[in-house]
XYZ file of C-alpha atoms in Angstrom:
567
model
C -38.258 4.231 17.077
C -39.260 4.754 20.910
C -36.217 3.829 23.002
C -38.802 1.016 24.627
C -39.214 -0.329 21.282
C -35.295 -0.623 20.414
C -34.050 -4.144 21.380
C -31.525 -4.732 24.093
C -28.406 -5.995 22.872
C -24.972 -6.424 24.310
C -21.834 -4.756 22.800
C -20.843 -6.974 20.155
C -24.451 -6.671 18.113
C -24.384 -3.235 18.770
C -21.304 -3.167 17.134
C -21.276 -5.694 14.602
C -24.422 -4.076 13.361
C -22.937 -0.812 13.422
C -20.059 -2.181 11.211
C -22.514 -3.485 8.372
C -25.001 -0.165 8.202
C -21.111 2.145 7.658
C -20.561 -0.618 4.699
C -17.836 -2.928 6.053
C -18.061 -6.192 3.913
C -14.929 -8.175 4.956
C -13.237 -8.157 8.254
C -9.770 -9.742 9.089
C -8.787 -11.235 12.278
C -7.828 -13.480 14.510
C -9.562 -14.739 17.050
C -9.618 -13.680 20.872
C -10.928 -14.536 23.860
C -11.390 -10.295 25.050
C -13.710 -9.973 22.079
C -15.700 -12.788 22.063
C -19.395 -10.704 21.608
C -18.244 -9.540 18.255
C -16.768 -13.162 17.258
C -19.732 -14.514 18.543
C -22.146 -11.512 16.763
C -20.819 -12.082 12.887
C -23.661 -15.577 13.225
C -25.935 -12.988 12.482
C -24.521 -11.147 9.599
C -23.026 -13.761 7.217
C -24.736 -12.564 4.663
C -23.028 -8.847 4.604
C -19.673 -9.431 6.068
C -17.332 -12.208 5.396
C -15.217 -12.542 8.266
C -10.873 -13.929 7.026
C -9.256 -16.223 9.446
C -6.218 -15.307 9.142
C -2.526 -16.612 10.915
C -0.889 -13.787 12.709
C -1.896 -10.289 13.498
C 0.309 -8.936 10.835
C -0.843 -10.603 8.006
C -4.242 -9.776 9.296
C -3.276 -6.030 9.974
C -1.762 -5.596 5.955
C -4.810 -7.534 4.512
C -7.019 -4.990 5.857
C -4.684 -1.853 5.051
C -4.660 -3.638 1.776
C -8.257 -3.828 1.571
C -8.764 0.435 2.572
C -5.846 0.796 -0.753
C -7.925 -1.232 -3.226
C -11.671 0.145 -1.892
C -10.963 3.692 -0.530
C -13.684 2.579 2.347
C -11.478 1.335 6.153
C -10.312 -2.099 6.117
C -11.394 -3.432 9.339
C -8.882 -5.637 11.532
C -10.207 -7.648 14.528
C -7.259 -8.880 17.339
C -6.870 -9.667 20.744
C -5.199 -7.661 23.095
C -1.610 -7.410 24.412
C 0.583 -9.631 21.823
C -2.063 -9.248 18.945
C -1.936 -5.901 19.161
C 1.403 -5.343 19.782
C 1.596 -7.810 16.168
C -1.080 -5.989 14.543
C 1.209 -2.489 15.010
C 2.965 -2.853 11.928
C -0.342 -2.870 9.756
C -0.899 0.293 11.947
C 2.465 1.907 10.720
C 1.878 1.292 7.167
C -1.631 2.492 7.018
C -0.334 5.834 8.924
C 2.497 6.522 6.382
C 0.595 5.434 3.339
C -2.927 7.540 4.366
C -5.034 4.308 3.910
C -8.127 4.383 5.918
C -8.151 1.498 8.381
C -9.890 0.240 11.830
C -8.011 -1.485 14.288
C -10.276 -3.347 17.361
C -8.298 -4.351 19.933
C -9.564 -6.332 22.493
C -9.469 -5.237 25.917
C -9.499 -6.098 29.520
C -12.225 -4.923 31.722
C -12.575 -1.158 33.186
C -12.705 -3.161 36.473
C -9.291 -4.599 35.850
C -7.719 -1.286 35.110
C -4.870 0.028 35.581
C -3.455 -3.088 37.357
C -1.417 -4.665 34.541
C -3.836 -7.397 34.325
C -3.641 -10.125 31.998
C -1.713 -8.726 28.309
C -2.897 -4.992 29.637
C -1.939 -2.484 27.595
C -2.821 1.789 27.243
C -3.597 1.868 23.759
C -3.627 5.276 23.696
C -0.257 5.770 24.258
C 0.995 2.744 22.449
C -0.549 3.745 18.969
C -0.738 7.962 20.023
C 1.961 8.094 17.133
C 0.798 5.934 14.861
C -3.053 6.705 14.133
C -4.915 9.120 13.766
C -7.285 8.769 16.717
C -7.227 6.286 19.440
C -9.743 5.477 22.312
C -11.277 3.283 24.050
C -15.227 2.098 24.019
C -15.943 2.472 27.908
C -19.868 2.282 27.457
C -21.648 -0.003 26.045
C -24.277 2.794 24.791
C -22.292 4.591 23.058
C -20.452 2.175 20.433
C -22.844 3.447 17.721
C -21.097 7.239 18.271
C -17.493 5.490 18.296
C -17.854 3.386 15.178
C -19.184 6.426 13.745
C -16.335 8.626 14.406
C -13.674 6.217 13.602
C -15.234 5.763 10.060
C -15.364 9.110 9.691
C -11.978 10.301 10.972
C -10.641 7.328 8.982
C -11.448 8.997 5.464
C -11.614 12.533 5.841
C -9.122 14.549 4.962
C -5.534 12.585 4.502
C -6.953 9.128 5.608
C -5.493 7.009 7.599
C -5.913 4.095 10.630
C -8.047 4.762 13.724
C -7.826 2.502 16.811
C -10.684 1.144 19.091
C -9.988 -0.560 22.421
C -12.820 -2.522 23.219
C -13.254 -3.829 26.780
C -14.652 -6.988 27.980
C -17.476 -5.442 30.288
C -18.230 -2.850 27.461
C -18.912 -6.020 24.783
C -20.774 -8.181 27.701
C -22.793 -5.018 28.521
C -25.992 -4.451 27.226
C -28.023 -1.374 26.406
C -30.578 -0.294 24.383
C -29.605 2.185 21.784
C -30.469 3.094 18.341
C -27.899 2.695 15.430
C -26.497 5.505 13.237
C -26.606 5.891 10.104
C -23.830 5.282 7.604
C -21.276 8.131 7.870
C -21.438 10.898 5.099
C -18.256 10.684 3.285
C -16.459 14.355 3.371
C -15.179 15.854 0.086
C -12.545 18.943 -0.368
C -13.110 20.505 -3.125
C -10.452 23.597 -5.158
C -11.973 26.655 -5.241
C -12.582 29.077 -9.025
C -9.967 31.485 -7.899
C -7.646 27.882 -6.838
C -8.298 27.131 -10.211
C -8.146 30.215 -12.143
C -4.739 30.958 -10.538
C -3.330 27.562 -11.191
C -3.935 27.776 -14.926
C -2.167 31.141 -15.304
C 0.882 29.631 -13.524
C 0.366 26.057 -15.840
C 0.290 28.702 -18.903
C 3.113 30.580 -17.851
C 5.748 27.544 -17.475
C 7.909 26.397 -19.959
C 8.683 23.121 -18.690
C 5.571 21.530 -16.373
C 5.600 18.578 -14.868
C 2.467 16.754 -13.215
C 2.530 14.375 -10.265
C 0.170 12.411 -8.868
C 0.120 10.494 -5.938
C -2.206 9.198 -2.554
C -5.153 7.722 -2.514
C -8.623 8.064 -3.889
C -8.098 7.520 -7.345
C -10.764 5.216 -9.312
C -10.954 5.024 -13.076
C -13.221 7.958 -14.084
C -10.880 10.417 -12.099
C -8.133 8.781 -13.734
C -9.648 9.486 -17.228
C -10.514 13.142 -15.985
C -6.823 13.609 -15.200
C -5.218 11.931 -18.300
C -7.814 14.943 -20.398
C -5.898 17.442 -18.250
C -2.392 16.499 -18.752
C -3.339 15.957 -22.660
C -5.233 19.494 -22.437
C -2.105 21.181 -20.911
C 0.568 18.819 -22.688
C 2.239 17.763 -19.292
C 4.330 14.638 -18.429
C 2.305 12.421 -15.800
C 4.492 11.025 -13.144
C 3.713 8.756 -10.099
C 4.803 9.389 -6.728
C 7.323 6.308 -5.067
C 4.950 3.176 -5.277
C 1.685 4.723 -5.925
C 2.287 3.178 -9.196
C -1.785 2.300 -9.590
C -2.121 6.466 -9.889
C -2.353 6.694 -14.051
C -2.121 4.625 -16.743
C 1.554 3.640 -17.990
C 0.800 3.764 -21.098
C -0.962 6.064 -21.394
C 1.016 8.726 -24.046
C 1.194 11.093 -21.229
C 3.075 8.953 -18.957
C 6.569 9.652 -18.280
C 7.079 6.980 -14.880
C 7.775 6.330 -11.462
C 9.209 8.794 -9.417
C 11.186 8.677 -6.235
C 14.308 6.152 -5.187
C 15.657 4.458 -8.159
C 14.512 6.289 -10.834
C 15.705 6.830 -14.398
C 18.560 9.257 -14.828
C 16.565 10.743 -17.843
C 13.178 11.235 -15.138
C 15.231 12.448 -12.601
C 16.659 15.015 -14.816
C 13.477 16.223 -15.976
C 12.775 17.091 -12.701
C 15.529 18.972 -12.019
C 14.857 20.880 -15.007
C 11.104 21.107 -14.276
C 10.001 25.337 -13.835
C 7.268 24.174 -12.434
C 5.237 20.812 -10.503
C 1.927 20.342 -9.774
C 1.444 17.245 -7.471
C -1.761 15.740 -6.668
C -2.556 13.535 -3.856
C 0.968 13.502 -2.524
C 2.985 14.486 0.371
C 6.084 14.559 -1.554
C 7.746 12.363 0.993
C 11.556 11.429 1.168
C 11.448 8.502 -1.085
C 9.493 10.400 -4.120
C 11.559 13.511 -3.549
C 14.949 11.352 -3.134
C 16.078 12.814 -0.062
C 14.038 16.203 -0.720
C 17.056 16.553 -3.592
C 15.097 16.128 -6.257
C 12.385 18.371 -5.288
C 14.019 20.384 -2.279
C 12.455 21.742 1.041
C 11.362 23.618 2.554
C 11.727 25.601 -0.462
C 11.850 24.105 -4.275
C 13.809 25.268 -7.048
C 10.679 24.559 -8.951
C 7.758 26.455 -8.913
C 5.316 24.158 -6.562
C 1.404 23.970 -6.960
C 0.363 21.328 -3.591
C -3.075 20.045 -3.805
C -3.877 17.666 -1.079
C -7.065 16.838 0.772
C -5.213 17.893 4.188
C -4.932 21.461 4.903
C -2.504 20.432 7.694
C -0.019 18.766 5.403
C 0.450 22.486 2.714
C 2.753 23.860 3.957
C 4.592 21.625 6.127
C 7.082 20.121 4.643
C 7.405 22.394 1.523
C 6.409 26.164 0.964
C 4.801 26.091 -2.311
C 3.813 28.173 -4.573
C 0.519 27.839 -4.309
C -1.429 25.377 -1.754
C -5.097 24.069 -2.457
C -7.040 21.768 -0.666
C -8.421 19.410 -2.698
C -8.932 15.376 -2.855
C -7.753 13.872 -5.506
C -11.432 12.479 -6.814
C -12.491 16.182 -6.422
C -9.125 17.598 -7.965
C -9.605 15.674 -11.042
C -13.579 16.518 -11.957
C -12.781 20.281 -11.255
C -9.376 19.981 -13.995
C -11.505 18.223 -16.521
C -13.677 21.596 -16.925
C -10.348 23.335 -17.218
C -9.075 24.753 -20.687
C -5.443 25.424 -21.729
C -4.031 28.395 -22.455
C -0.477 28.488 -22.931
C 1.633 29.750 -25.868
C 4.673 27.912 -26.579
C 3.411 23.702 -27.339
C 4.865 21.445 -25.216
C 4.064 18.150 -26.722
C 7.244 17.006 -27.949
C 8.554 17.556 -24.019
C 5.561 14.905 -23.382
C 6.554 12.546 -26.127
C 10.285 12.666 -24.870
C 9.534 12.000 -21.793
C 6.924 9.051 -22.261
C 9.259 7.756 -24.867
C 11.775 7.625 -21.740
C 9.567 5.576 -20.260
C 9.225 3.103 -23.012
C 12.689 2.806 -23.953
C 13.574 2.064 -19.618
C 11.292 -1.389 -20.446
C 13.749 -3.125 -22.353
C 15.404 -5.479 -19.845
C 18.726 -4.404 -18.655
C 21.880 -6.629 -18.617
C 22.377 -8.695 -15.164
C 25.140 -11.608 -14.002
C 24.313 -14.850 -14.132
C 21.574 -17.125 -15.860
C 18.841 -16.313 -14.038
C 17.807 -12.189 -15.203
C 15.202 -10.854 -12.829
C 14.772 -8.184 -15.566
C 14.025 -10.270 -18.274
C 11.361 -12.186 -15.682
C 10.074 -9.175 -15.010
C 9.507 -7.728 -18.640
C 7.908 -11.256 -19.192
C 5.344 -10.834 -16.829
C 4.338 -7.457 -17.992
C 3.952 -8.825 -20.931
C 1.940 -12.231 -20.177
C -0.669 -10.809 -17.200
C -3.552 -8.697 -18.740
C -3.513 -4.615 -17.624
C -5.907 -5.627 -14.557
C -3.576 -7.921 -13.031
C -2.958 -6.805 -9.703
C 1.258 -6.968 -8.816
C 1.704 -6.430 -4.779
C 5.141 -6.490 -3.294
C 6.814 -6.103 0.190
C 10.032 -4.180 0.610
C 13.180 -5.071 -0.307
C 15.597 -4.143 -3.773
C 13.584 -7.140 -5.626
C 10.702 -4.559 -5.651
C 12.597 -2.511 -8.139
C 11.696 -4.981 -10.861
C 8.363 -4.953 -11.056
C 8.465 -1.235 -10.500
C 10.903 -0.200 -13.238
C 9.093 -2.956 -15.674
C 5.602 -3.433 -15.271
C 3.273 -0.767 -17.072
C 0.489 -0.389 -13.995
C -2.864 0.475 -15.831
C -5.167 1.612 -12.625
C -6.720 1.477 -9.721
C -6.549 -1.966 -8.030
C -3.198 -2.658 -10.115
C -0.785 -2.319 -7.794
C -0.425 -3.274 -3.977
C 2.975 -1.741 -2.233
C 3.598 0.128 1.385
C 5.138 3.239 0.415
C 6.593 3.165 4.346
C 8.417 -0.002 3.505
C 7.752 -2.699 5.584
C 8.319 -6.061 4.751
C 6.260 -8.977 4.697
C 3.006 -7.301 2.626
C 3.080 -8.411 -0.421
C 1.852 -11.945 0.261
C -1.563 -10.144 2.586
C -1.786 -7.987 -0.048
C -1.937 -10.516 -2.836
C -4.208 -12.581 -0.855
C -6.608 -9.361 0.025
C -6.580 -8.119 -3.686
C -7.778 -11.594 -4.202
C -10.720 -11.860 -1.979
C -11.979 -8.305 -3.618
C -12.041 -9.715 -7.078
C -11.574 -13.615 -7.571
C -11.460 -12.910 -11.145
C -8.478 -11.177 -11.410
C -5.253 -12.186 -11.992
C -2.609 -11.392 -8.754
C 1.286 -11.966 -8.197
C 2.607 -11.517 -5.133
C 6.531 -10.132 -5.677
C 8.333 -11.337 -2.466
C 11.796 -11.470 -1.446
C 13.399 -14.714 0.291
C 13.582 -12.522 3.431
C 10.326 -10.833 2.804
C 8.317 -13.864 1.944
C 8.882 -15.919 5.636
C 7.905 -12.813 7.496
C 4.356 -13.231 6.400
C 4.387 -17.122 4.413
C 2.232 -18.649 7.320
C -0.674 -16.758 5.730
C -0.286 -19.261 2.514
C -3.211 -21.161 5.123
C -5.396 -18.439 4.368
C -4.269 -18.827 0.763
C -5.789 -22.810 1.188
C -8.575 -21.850 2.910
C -10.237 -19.665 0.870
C -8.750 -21.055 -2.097
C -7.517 -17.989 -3.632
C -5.145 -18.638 -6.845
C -2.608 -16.238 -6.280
C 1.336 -16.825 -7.609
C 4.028 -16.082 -5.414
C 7.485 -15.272 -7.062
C 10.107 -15.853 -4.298
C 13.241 -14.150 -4.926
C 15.935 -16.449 -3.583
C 19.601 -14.724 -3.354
C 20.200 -15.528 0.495
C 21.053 -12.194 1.387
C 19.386 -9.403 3.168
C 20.142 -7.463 -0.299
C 19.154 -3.964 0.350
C 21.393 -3.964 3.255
C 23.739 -5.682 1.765
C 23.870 -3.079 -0.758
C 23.671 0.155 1.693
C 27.060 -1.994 3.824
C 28.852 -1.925 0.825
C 28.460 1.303 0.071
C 29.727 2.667 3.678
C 31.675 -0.676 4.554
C 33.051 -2.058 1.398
C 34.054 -5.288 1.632
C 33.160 -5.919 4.441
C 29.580 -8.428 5.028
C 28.485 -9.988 7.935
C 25.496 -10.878 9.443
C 23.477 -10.392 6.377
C 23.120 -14.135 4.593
C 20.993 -16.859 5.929
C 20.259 -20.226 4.630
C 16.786 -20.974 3.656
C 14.613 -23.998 3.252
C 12.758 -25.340 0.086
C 10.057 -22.965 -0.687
C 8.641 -25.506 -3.758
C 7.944 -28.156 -0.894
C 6.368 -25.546 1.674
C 3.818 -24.678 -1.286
C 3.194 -28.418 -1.692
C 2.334 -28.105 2.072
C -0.486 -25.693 1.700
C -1.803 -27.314 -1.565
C -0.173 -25.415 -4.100
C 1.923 -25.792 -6.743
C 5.932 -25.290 -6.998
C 8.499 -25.165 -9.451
C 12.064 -23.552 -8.768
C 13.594 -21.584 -12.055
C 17.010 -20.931 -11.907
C 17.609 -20.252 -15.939
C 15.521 -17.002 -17.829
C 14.895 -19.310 -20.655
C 12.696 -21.770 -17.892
C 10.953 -18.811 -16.121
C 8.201 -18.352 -18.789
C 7.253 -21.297 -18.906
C 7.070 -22.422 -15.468
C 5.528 -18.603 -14.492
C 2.748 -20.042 -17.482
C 2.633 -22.969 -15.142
C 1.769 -21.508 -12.000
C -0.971 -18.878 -13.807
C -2.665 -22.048 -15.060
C -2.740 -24.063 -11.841
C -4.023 -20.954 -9.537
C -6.769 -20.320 -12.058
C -7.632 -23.603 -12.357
C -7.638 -25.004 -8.864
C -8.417 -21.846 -7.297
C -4.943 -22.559 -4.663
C -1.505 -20.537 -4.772
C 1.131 -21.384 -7.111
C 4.922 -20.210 -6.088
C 7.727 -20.090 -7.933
C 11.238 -19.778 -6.560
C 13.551 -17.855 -8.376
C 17.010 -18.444 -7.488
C 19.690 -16.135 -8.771
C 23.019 -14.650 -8.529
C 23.149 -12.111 -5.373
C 25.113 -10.117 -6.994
C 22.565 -8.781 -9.454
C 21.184 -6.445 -6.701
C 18.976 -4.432 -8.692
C 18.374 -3.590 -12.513
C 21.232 -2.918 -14.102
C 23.531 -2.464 -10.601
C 25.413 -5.305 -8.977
C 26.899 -5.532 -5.435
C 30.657 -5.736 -7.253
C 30.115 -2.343 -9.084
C 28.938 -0.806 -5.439
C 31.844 -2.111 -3.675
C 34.277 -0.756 -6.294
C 33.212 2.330 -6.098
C 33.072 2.952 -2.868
C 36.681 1.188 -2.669
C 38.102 3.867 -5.372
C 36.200 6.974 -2.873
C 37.953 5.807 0.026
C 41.200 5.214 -1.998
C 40.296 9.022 -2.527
């Protein structure tokens, strides 16, 4: 096309359009006043991209980082500047530390207000320098096509992760004539023959392998290419702290969830591992336990590192051997792979999955309410699709130590921690696939850092369940001040209102359970009502505080740390 024959548009069709040709089907935001071209721009592609109204920047910012988890293409986040970004941050943070691709707009003031503090004027550069992987700002209106571009592409190449656009005004009421790009080309790392040879020789040589897999990029046919692999080479499969969704739990390969609260018997194994090969994961302090369980900078274990990053081998721990490789890659590469080692190792693999099956059965907890028999029950009663998405917070632990995750799209957790996403999450896992079924795992605490997004919930009538955990306590720090302070709580209890009634609010159904014999019933309840009406169900759970997590209680902490001191 001549540039005389490309139409003159201003900034927000240039980039609205740009959005739709890189693939972007849903965008979450809320609305602003700097970015009114793009607002104003989606009239023209209602057909491609559905944009999600959504109640605060945060819930926005995690329904997008949700959205890059479950698709492996950028979730793409819309706010205004100033206060919605500063709101939106958090989203920011937990698509950094989890490597989800993501695209935050930010709405800007003008280039000819600059530098003045105008009106909610901030330098996104330095604001988010630490917390993306590239920020800038759009100062021309021509050259939004080369920006979009970039950001998708930074976004998902090596270890993914959130980009940042400033957008200001002038630049969106501009207009130029320019020609679009085309969608980005999608970058692949791929291991190497000698990579490969060398990594069988060492798999062949250990006695006591272990596999790990972790990160992002994992859809069903790598999943079955990996399971061949582990069967192949007889090694246990373990997943890296919440990236749960990362192999099949039951699978007879499986051997469970790594990192902070793991089973004695898994941590052990570990320990006793000569050798780990982890996929997809940075080995971060939660998996690793502190970097105890696998040390650094130099393992006891022999390490093999394969991660799409080159900048990430190396850096933490000195392995053993470092490949680059993404996981999708990784995977079709191991499938052509044939095993060559001596001793058999199968009965290590049916030990350790065995492990895994025998850590289901609920474990004893105070009081009439059991969080670990609720939790067992909805492993049970939610087919293997169901998609489970939780916040932070020890209620997390449940679902994590009970549910048997059986995929991608499964599972919906921030690995960095941050509270208030499972509720986003639940409702962006929804959007993606109506059909499936999603609970939302949300503490008391958790739950009213994000509930306002229940609107969202209404109106888009998306069945999700919500199961509110309702002790009154800030319980993880409750648990860590008895540990150093025993005895000793303040300012960690709050009184809360009636979460059944706020449901009712937002059109939903509402039941509080404080007995294990009520909860299946009442969690059949709210599965019936969200797939029938198509609206959120929530059920608030309401149990002893002292039952902090399974089969640990807030007493037994404080006793212990009362006979160290006494010590």
């Amino acid at each position: 096309m001549t540039p005389a024959a490309i139409p003159e548009r201003n900034g927000g069709q240039i980039l609205m359009q740009q959005l739709r040709i890189h693939g972007a089907r849903r965008v979450f935001m809320i609305p602003g006043e700097s970015y009114l071209p793009c607002i104003d721009a989606l009239n023209e592609h209602t057909d491609a991209i559905e944009p999600i109204v959504c109640r605060q920047e945060s819930g926005a910012a995690y329904m997008a980082e949700a959205y890059g988890k479950l698709t492996g293409e950028p979730g793409i986040c819309f706010v205004t500047r100033g206060p919605g970004a500063t709101n939106a941050s958090i989203g920011v943070h937990t698509a950094f530390q989890d490597s989800t691709p993501m695209i935050l707009f930010v709405g800007q003031v003008g280039n000819d207000f600059m530098e003045r503090e105008a009106f909610q004027e901030i330098d996104y550069r330095r604001m988010f320098g630490q917390m993306a992987k590239w920020v800038a700002q759009i100062d021309r209106t021509d050259r939004i096509p080369e920006y979009i571009s970039r950001a998708f592409a930074v976004a998902t190449s090596g270890r993914p992760g959130p980009v940042v656009l400033a957008l200001p005004e002038d630049t969106l009421w501009g207009r130029a004539r320019v020609a679009d790009l085309p969608r980005y080309p999608r970058v692949h790392s791929h291991p190497g023959a000698a990579d490969l040879a060398r990594m069988t020789q060492l798999l062949d040589a250990a006695e006591r392998p272990f596999l790990l897999l972790g990160g992002n990029g994992w859809h069903q046919s790598a999943i079955d290419q990996i399971a061949g692999f582990a069967e192949r080479f007889e090694l246990p499969v373990g997943t890296a702290w919440r990236r749960l969704e990362c192999f099949d739990q039951r699978h007879p390969n499986a051997a469970g969830h790594v990192g902070w609260a793991m089973t004695p018997a898994l941590r052990q194994r570990l320990r006793d591992a000569d050798l780990v090969l982890a996929v997809g994961t940075r080995l971060g302090e939660a998996t690793t336990e502190g970097y105890t369980v696998i040390e650094s900078p130099l393992p006891k274990q022999k390490l093999i590192h394969v991660y799409p990053d080159a900048a990430e081998l190396g850096r933490v721990f000195s392995p053993t051997q470092a490949i680059v490789a993404d996981v999708a890659s990784f995977a079709a590469a191991a499938a052509g792979l044939a095993a060559g080692h001596a001793e058999p190792r199968g009965q290590a693999v049916r030990a350790a999955h065995q492990e895994l099956v025998d850590s289901l059965a609920p474990l004893p907890s105070p009081g009439p309410m059991s969080l670990d028999e609720a939790a067992a029950y909805v492993d049970a009663h939610v087919p293997a699709d169901a998609c489970i998405t939780v916040g932070a917070g020890n209620y997390a632990l449940y679902p994590h130590r009970y549910r048997r995750y059986a995929g991608p799209g499964t599972s919906l957790t921030p690995t960095v921690g941050s509270m208030g996403y499972g509720l986003p999450a639940a409702i962006s896992a929804k959007l993606e696939d109506r059909n499936r079924t999603v609970v939302c795992y949300a503490g008391d605490g958790c739950f009213q850092m994000n509930m306002q997004e229940l609107g969202v919930a209404l109106q888009y009538r998306l069945g999700v369940v919500v199961l509110v955990f309702n002790n009154g306590i800030w319980g993880t720090i409750r648990a860590h001040q008895e540990r150093e302070f025993p005895a000793r709580p303040i300012a960690l209890s709050f009184e809360n209102p009636d979460f059944t009634q706020i449901i009712r609010g937002y059109g939903g159904h509402g039941e509080a359970v404080e007995r294990t014999a009520d909860f299946g019933p009442a969690f059949e309840r709210a599965l019936a009502f969200a797939q029938r009406e198509n609206l959120p169900a929530l059920l608030e759970i309401r149990y002893d505080a002292n039952g902090i997590s399974p089969g640990e209680t807030l007493m037994g902490i404080r006793e212990a740390a009362l006979a160290r001191a006494a010590h």
